Structures are given as structure tokens and as C-alpha cells.
mmCIF file of C-alpha atoms in Angstrom:
data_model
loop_
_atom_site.group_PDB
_atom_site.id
_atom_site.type_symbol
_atom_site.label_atom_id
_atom_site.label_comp_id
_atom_site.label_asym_id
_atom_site.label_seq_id
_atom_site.Cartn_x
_atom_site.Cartn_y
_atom_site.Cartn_z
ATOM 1 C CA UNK H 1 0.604 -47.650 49.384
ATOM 2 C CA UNK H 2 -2.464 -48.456 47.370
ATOM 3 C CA UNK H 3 -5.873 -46.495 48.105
ATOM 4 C CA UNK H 4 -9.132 -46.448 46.283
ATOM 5 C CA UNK H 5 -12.101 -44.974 46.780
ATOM 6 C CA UNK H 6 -15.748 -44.831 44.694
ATOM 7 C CA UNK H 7 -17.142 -41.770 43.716
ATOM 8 C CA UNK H 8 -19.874 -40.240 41.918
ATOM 9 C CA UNK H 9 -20.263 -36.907 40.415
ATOM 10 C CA UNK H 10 -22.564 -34.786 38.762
ATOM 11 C CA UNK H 11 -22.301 -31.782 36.767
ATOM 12 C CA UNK H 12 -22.967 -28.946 33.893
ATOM 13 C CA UNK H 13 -20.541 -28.561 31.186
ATOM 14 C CA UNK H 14 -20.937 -25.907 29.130
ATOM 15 C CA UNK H 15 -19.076 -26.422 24.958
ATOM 16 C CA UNK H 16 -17.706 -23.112 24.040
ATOM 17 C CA UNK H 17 -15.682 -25.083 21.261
ATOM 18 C CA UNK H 18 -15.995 -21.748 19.082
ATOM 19 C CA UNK H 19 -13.955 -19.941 21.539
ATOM 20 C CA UNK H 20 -10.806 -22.196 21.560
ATOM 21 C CA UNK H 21 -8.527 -22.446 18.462
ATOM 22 C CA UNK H 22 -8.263 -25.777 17.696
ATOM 23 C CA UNK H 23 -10.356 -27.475 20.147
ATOM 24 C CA UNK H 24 -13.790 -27.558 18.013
ATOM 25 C CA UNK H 25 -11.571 -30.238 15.349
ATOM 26 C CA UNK H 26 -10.579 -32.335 18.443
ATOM 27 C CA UNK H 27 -13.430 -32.832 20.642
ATOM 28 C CA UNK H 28 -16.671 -34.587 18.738
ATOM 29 C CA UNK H 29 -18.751 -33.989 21.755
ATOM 30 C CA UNK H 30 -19.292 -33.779 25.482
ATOM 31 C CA UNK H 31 -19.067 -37.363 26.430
ATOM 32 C CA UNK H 32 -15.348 -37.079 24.656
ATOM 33 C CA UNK H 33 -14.240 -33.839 26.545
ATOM 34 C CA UNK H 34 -15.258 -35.722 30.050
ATOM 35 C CA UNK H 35 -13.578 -38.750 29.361
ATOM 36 C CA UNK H 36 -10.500 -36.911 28.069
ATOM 37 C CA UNK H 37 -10.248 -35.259 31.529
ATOM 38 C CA UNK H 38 -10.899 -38.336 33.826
ATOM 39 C CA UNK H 39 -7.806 -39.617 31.387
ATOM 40 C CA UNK H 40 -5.688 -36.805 31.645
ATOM 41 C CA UNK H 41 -5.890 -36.593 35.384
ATOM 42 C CA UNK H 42 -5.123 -40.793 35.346
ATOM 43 C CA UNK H 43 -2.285 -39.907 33.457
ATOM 44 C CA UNK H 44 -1.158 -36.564 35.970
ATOM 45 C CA UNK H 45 -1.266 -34.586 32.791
ATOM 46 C CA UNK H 46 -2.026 -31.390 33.990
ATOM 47 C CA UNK H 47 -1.228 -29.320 30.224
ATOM 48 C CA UNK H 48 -4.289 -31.547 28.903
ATOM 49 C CA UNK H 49 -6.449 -30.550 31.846
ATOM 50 C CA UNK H 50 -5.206 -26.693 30.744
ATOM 51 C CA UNK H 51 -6.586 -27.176 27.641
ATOM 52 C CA UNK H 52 -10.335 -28.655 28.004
ATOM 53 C CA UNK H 53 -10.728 -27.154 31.311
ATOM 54 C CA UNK H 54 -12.221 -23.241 32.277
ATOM 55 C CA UNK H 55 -10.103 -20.682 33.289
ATOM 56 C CA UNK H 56 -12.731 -18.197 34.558
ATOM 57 C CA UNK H 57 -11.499 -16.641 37.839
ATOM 58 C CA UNK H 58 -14.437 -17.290 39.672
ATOM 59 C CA UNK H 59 -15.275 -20.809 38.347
ATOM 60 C CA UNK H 60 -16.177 -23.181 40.974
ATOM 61 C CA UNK H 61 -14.796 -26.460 41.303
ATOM 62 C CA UNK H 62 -15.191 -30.102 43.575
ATOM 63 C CA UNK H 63 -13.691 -32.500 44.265
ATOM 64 C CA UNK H 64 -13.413 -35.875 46.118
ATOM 65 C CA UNK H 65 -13.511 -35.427 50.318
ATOM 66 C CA UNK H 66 -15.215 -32.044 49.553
ATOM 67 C CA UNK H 67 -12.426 -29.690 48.954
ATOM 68 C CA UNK H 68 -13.322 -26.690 47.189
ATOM 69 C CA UNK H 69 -11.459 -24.756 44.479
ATOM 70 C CA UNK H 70 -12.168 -21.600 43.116
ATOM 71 C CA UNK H 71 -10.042 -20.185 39.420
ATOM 72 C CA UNK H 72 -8.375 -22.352 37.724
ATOM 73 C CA UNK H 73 -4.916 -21.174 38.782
ATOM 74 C CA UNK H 74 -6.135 -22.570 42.732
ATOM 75 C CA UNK H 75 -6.889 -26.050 40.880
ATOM 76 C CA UNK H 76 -4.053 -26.703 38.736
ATOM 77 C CA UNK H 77 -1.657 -25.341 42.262
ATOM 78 C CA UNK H 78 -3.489 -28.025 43.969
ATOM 79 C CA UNK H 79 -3.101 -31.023 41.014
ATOM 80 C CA UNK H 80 0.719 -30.126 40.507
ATOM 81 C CA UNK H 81 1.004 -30.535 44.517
ATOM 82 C CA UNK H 82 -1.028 -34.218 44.485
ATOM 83 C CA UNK H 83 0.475 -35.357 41.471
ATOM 84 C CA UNK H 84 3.967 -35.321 42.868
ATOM 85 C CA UNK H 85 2.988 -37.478 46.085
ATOM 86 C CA UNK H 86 1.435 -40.129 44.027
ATOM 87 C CA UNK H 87 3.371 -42.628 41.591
ATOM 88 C CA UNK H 88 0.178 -43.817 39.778
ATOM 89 C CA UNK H 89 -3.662 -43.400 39.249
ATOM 90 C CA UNK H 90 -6.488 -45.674 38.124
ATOM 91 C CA UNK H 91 -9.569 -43.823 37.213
ATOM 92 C CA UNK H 92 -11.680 -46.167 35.436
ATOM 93 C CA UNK H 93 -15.233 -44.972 34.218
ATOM 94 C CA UNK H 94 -17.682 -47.345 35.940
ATOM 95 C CA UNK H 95 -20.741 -45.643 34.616
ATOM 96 C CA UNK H 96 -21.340 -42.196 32.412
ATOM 97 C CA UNK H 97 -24.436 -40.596 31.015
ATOM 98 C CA UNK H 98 -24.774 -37.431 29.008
ATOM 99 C CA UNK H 99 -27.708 -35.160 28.000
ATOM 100 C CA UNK H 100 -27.519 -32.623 25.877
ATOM 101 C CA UNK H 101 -29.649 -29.389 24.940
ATOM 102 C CA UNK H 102 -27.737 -26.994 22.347
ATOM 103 C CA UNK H 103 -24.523 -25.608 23.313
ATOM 104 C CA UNK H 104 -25.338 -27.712 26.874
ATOM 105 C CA UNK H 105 -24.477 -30.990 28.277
ATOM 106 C CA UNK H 106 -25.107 -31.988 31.559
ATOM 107 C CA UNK H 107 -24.155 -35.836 33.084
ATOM 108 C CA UNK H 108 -24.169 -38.210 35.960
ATOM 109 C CA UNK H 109 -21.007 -39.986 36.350
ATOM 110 C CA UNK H 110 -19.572 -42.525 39.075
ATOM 111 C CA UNK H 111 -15.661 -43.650 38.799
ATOM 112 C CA UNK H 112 -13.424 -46.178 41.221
ATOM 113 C CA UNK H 113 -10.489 -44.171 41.747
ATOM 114 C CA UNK H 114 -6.716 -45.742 43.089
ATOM 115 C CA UNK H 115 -3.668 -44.213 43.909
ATOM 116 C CA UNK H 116 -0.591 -45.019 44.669
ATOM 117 C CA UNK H 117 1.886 -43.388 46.905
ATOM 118 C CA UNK H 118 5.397 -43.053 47.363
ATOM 119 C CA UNK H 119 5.013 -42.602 51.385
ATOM 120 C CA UNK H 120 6.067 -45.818 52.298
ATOM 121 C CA UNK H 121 9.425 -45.499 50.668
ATOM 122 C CA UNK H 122 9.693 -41.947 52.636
ATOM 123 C CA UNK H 123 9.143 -43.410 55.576
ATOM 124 C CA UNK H 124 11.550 -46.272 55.247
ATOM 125 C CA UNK H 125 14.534 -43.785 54.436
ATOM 126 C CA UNK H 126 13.658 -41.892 58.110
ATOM 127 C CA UNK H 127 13.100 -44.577 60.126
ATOM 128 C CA UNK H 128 15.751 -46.126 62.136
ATOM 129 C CA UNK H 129 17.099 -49.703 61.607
ATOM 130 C CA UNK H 130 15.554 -52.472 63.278
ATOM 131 C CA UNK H 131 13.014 -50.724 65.552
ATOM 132 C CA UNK H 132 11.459 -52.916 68.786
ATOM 133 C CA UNK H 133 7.509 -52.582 68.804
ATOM 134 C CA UNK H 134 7.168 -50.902 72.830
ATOM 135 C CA UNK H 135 4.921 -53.032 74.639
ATOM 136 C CA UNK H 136 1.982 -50.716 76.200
ATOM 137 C CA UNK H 137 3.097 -47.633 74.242
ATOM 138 C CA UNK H 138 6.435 -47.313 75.664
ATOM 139 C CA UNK H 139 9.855 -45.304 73.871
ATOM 140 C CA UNK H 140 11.156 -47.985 71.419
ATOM 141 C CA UNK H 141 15.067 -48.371 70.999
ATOM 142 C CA UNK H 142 17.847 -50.154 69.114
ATOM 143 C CA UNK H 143 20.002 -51.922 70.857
ATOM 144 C CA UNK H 144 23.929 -50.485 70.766
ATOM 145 C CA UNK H 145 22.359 -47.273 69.234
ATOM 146 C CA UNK H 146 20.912 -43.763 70.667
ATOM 147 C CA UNK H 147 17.408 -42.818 69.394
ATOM 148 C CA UNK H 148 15.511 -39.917 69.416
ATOM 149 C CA UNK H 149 12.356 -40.517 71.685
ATOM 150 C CA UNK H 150 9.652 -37.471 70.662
ATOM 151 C CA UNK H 151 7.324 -36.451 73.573
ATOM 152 C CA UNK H 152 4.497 -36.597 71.801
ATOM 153 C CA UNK H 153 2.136 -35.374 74.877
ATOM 154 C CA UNK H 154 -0.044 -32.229 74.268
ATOM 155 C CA UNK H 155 -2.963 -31.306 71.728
ATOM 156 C CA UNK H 156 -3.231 -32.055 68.464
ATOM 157 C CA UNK H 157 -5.361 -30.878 65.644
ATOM 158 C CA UNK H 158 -5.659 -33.651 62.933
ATOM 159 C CA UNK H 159 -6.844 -32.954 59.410
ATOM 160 C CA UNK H 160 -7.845 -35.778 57.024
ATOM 161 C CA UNK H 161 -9.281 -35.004 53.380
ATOM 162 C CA UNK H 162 -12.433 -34.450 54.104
ATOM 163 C CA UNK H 163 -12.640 -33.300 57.842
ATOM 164 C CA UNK H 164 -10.294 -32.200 61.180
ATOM 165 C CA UNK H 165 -10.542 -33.157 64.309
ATOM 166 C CA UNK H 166 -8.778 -33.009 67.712
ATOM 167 C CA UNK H 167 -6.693 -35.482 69.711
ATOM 168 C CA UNK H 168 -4.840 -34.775 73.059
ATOM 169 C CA UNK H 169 -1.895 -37.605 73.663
ATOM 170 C CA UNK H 170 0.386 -38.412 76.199
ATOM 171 C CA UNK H 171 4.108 -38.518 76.208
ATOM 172 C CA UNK H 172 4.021 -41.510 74.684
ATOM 173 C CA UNK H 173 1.939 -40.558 72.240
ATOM 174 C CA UNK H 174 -1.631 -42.657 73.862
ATOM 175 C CA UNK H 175 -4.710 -41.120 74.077
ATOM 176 C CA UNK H 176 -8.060 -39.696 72.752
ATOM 177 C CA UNK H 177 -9.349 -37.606 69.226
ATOM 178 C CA UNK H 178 -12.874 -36.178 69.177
ATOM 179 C CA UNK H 179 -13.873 -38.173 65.837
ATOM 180 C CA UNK H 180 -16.575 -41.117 66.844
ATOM 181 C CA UNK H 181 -14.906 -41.424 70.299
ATOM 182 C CA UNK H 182 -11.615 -42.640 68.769
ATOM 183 C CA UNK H 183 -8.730 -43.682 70.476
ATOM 184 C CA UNK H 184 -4.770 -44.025 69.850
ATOM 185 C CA UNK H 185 -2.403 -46.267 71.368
ATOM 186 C CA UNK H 186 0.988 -45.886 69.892
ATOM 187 C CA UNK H 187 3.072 -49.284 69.002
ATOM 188 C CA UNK H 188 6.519 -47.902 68.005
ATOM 189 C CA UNK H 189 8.187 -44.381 68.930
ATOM 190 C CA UNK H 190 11.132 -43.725 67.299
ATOM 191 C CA UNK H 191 13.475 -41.083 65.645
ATOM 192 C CA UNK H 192 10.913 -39.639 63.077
ATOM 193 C CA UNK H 193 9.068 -43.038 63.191
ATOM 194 C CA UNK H 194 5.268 -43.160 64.878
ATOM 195 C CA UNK H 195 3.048 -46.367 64.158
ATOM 196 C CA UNK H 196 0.552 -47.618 66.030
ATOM 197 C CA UNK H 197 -3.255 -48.536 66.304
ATOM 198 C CA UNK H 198 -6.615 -46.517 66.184
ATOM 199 C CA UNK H 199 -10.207 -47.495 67.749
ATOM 200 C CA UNK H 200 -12.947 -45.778 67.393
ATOM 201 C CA UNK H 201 -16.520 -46.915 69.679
ATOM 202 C CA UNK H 202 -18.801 -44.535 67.934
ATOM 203 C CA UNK H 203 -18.902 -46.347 64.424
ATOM 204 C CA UNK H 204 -17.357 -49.646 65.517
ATOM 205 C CA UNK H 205 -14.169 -49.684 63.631
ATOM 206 C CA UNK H 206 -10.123 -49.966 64.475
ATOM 207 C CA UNK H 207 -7.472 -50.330 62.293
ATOM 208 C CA UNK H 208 -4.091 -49.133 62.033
ATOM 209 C CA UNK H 209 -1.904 -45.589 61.463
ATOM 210 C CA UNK H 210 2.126 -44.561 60.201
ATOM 211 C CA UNK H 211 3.155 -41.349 60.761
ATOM 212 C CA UNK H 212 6.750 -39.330 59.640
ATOM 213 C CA UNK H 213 7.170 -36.804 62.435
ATOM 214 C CA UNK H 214 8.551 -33.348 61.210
ATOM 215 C CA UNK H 215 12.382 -32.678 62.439
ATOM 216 C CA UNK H 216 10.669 -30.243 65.272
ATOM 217 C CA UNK H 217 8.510 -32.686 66.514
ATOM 218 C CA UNK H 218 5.643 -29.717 65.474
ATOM 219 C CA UNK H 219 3.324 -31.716 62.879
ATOM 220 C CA UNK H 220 3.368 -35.387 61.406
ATOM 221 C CA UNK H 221 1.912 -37.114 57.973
ATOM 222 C CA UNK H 222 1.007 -40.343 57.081
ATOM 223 C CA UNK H 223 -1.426 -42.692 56.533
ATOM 224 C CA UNK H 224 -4.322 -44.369 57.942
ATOM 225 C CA UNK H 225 -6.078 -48.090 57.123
ATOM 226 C CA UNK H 226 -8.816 -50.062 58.005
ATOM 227 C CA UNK H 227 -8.634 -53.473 59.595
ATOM 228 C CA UNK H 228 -12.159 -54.216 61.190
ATOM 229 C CA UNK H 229 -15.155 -52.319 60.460
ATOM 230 C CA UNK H 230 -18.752 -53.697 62.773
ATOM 231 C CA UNK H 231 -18.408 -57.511 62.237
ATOM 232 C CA UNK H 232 -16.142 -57.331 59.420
ATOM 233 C CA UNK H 233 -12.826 -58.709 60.302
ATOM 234 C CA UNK H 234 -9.524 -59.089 58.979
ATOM 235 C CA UNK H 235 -9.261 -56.722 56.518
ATOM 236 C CA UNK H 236 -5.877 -56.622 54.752
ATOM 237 C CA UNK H 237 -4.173 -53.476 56.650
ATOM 238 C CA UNK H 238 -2.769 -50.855 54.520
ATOM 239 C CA UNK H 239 -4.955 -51.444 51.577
ATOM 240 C CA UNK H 240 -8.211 -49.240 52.791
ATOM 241 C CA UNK H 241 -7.803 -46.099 54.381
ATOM 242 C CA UNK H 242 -6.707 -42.462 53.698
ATOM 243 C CA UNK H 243 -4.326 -39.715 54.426
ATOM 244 C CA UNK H 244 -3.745 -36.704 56.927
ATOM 245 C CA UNK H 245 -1.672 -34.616 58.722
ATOM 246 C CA UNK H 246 -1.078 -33.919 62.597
ATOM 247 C CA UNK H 247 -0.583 -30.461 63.906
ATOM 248 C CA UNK H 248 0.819 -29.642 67.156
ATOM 249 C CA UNK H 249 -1.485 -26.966 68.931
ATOM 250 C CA UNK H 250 0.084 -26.772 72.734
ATOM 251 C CA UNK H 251 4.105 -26.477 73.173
ATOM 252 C CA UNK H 252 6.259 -28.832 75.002
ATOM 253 C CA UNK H 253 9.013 -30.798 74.852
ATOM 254 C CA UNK H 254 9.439 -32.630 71.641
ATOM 255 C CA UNK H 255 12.758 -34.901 72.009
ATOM 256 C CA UNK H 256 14.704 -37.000 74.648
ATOM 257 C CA UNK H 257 17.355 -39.738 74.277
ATOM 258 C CA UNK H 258 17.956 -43.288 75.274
ATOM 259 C CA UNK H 259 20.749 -45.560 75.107
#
């Protein structure tokens, strides 16, 4: 699973070279120290980010869909966790400019970031063999085999990177979300297995969801892709999108069987 997104940042960095053993002899300037950390996060190297990055308590950091970290011991929690669920980055520079005033640098930077997860594999390993796309949103099965059928009917509170929303489903896992009047109609139901299609009318786009349900039937997480945006059509599925996770907010039943 490939996603990429563009992003530009802005920012102060402050050189306190004089108050780091060592670091004065390896850094030649500010432009260096930023484009050792852009490498060292490409790279998931998160003893390099240790080194050129503050560890104030209180420092302030961003970044991309918004999150918010505060201390460096919040960040570097954070990294280790995203790190593991992705087998590669591509952070290339696209553009970078540095001033400079004394002991201060401040810059305007813009990068094309990819990433590469391991989710698909996951979700092979928990599916079921052979699955039957339901036609209308009905229970899939396997013929000669018993499957779990979640009831996936209820609330749902759905949080993507950079904002949550809520959807409210029926059993078969069809319905509404609050986010630009979207919709869900669910293709294939099975075992720990959920794929299907999303539309939303408010911003004119559709495109396509998979989903690993929890064992509980409680929460789900997966991935989301465009495949039309306004009059743009056909775009490859699974290459644009994002990530999020699916909460459970009202209790009911979460599992039946079929034969």
C-alpha cells in the first residue's frame, strides 16, 4: 500500500551547537541539520532524530494532518509507533530555503512524502479464502465453509489523520457518516474482512475502503483510496488515499454464522 502526500512547512530553528558535545564538528549549518532530519525520518532512524532534535519538555511540535506533539519523549513514542506500520518512506526535498540571523535560522520548506505499508499483507493473513463479493451489501460466504458474519449495525465514530467523524450502519454494514454527506455501502462481509465503497455528495468524490475488524467486532482499521474526484475519473484505486480507524460507540451484536 503506497500513499503520498505534498506538504509544506515552515519553521524556526534555533543552533545551540555549543551546547551538544560533538554536534558543532558535524553540522556546518542549518540547511544541513534540516536535511539530516527529513533523512533520518526517510530512513525511520529515530537515534539520529535524538540527536539533532530538542528535548525541552514543553517544546512544541507539528506535523502532517495536524497532530500535535508536545516533549520530545510524546514525539519519538509517536515515530517508534508509525515507523513499525510502514516498510518504507520517500521524503524527497522538493524545495528548501534558509535565512539566517546569528545563532537563528528560520526556513520555508515543501516535501512529497510516500509510504509504504505492510496492511495489505495483514489483511490477507485474516481474511478468509476465496470470499464472494455480496451483491447489495449482503453477508458474504465460502462455499463448504462456516464464516463469521459481524453485525456491523450501530454508531460509529471514525477517526482519520487529520479529523473524526460519525457514521451509523446497518447490519450489513450500509449506511451514512457525517463527513461531506458521505455514504457506505459494504461489498464483502466476512470473518475479520470488510471492503466496500464510499460516496460522498458534498465534495463530489467516491472511491473505495478495506477494513480488518478487531476479534470483538468493537473497532476496525484500514485504509481508504480515491477513485473519482468532480470529473476526474478512473483513478488507479489504492494508490491515493489515507488511513483510519473505526470505533464502535452503541453495543450490539457483533457475530452470527452461515453455512
Amino acid at each position: 500500500m503506497k500513499k503520498m502526500m505534498s506538504a509544506a512547512g515552515y519553521g524556526l530553528l534555533v543552533l545551540l551547537l555549543l551546547g551538544t558535545p560533538g554536534l558543532a564538528a558535524e553540522i556546518t549549518g542549518p540547511e544541513e541539520t534540516l536535511r539530516a532530519l527529513v533523512q533520518a525520518n526517510a530512513d525511520k532512524d529515530v537515534s539520529t532524530l535524538a540527536r539533532y532534535m530538542a528535548h525541552d519538555v514543553d517544546i512544541v511540535g507539528y506535523t502532517i494532518g495536524g497532530r500535535k506533539y508536545v516533549g520530545w519523549s510524546q514525539f519519538e513514542r509517536e515515530m517508534l509507533e508509525e515507523f513499525r506500520a510502514v516498510t518504507r518512506l520517500e521524503i524527497p526535498i522538493i524545495a528548501l530555503k534558509v535565512w539566517t540571523r546569528g545563532d537563528v535560522a528560520w526556513f520555508a520548506m515543501e516535501l512529497l512524502t510516500a509510504w509504504h505499508e505492510s496492511f495489505r499483507a495483514e489483511v490477507s493473513s485474516l481474511a478468509v479464502s476465496d470470499p464472494v463479493p455480496c451483491a447489495s451489501g449482503q453477508p458474504t460466504v465460502t462455499a463448504g465453509s462456516v464464516v463469521r458474519i459481524p453485525n456491523l449495525s450501530g454508531e460509529w465514530e471514525v477517526q482519520e489523520e487529520d479529523k473524526s467523524y460519525k457514521a451509523t450502519l446497518d447490519r450489513h454494514g450500509n449506511g451514512v457518516y457525517s463527513w461531506q454527506s458521505g455514504r457506505i455501502v459494504t461489498a464483502v462481509i466476512a470473518g475479520q474482512k470488510w471492503q466496500g465503497t464510499w460516496h460522498q455528495s458534498g465534495n463530489d468524490r467516491e472511491g473505495g475502503f478495506e477494513l480488518v475488524l478487531s476479534e470483538d467486532g468493537s473497532q476496525a482499521r484500514g485504509v481508504w483510496w480515491y477513485t473519482r474526484v468532480g470529473k476526474k475519473n478512473g483513478i488507479p484505486p489504492r494508490e491515493w488515499g489515507g488511513s483510519y480507524v473505526w470505533k464502535r460507540t452503541t453495543v450490539g451484536p457483533t457475530s452470527g454464522s452461515v453455512r
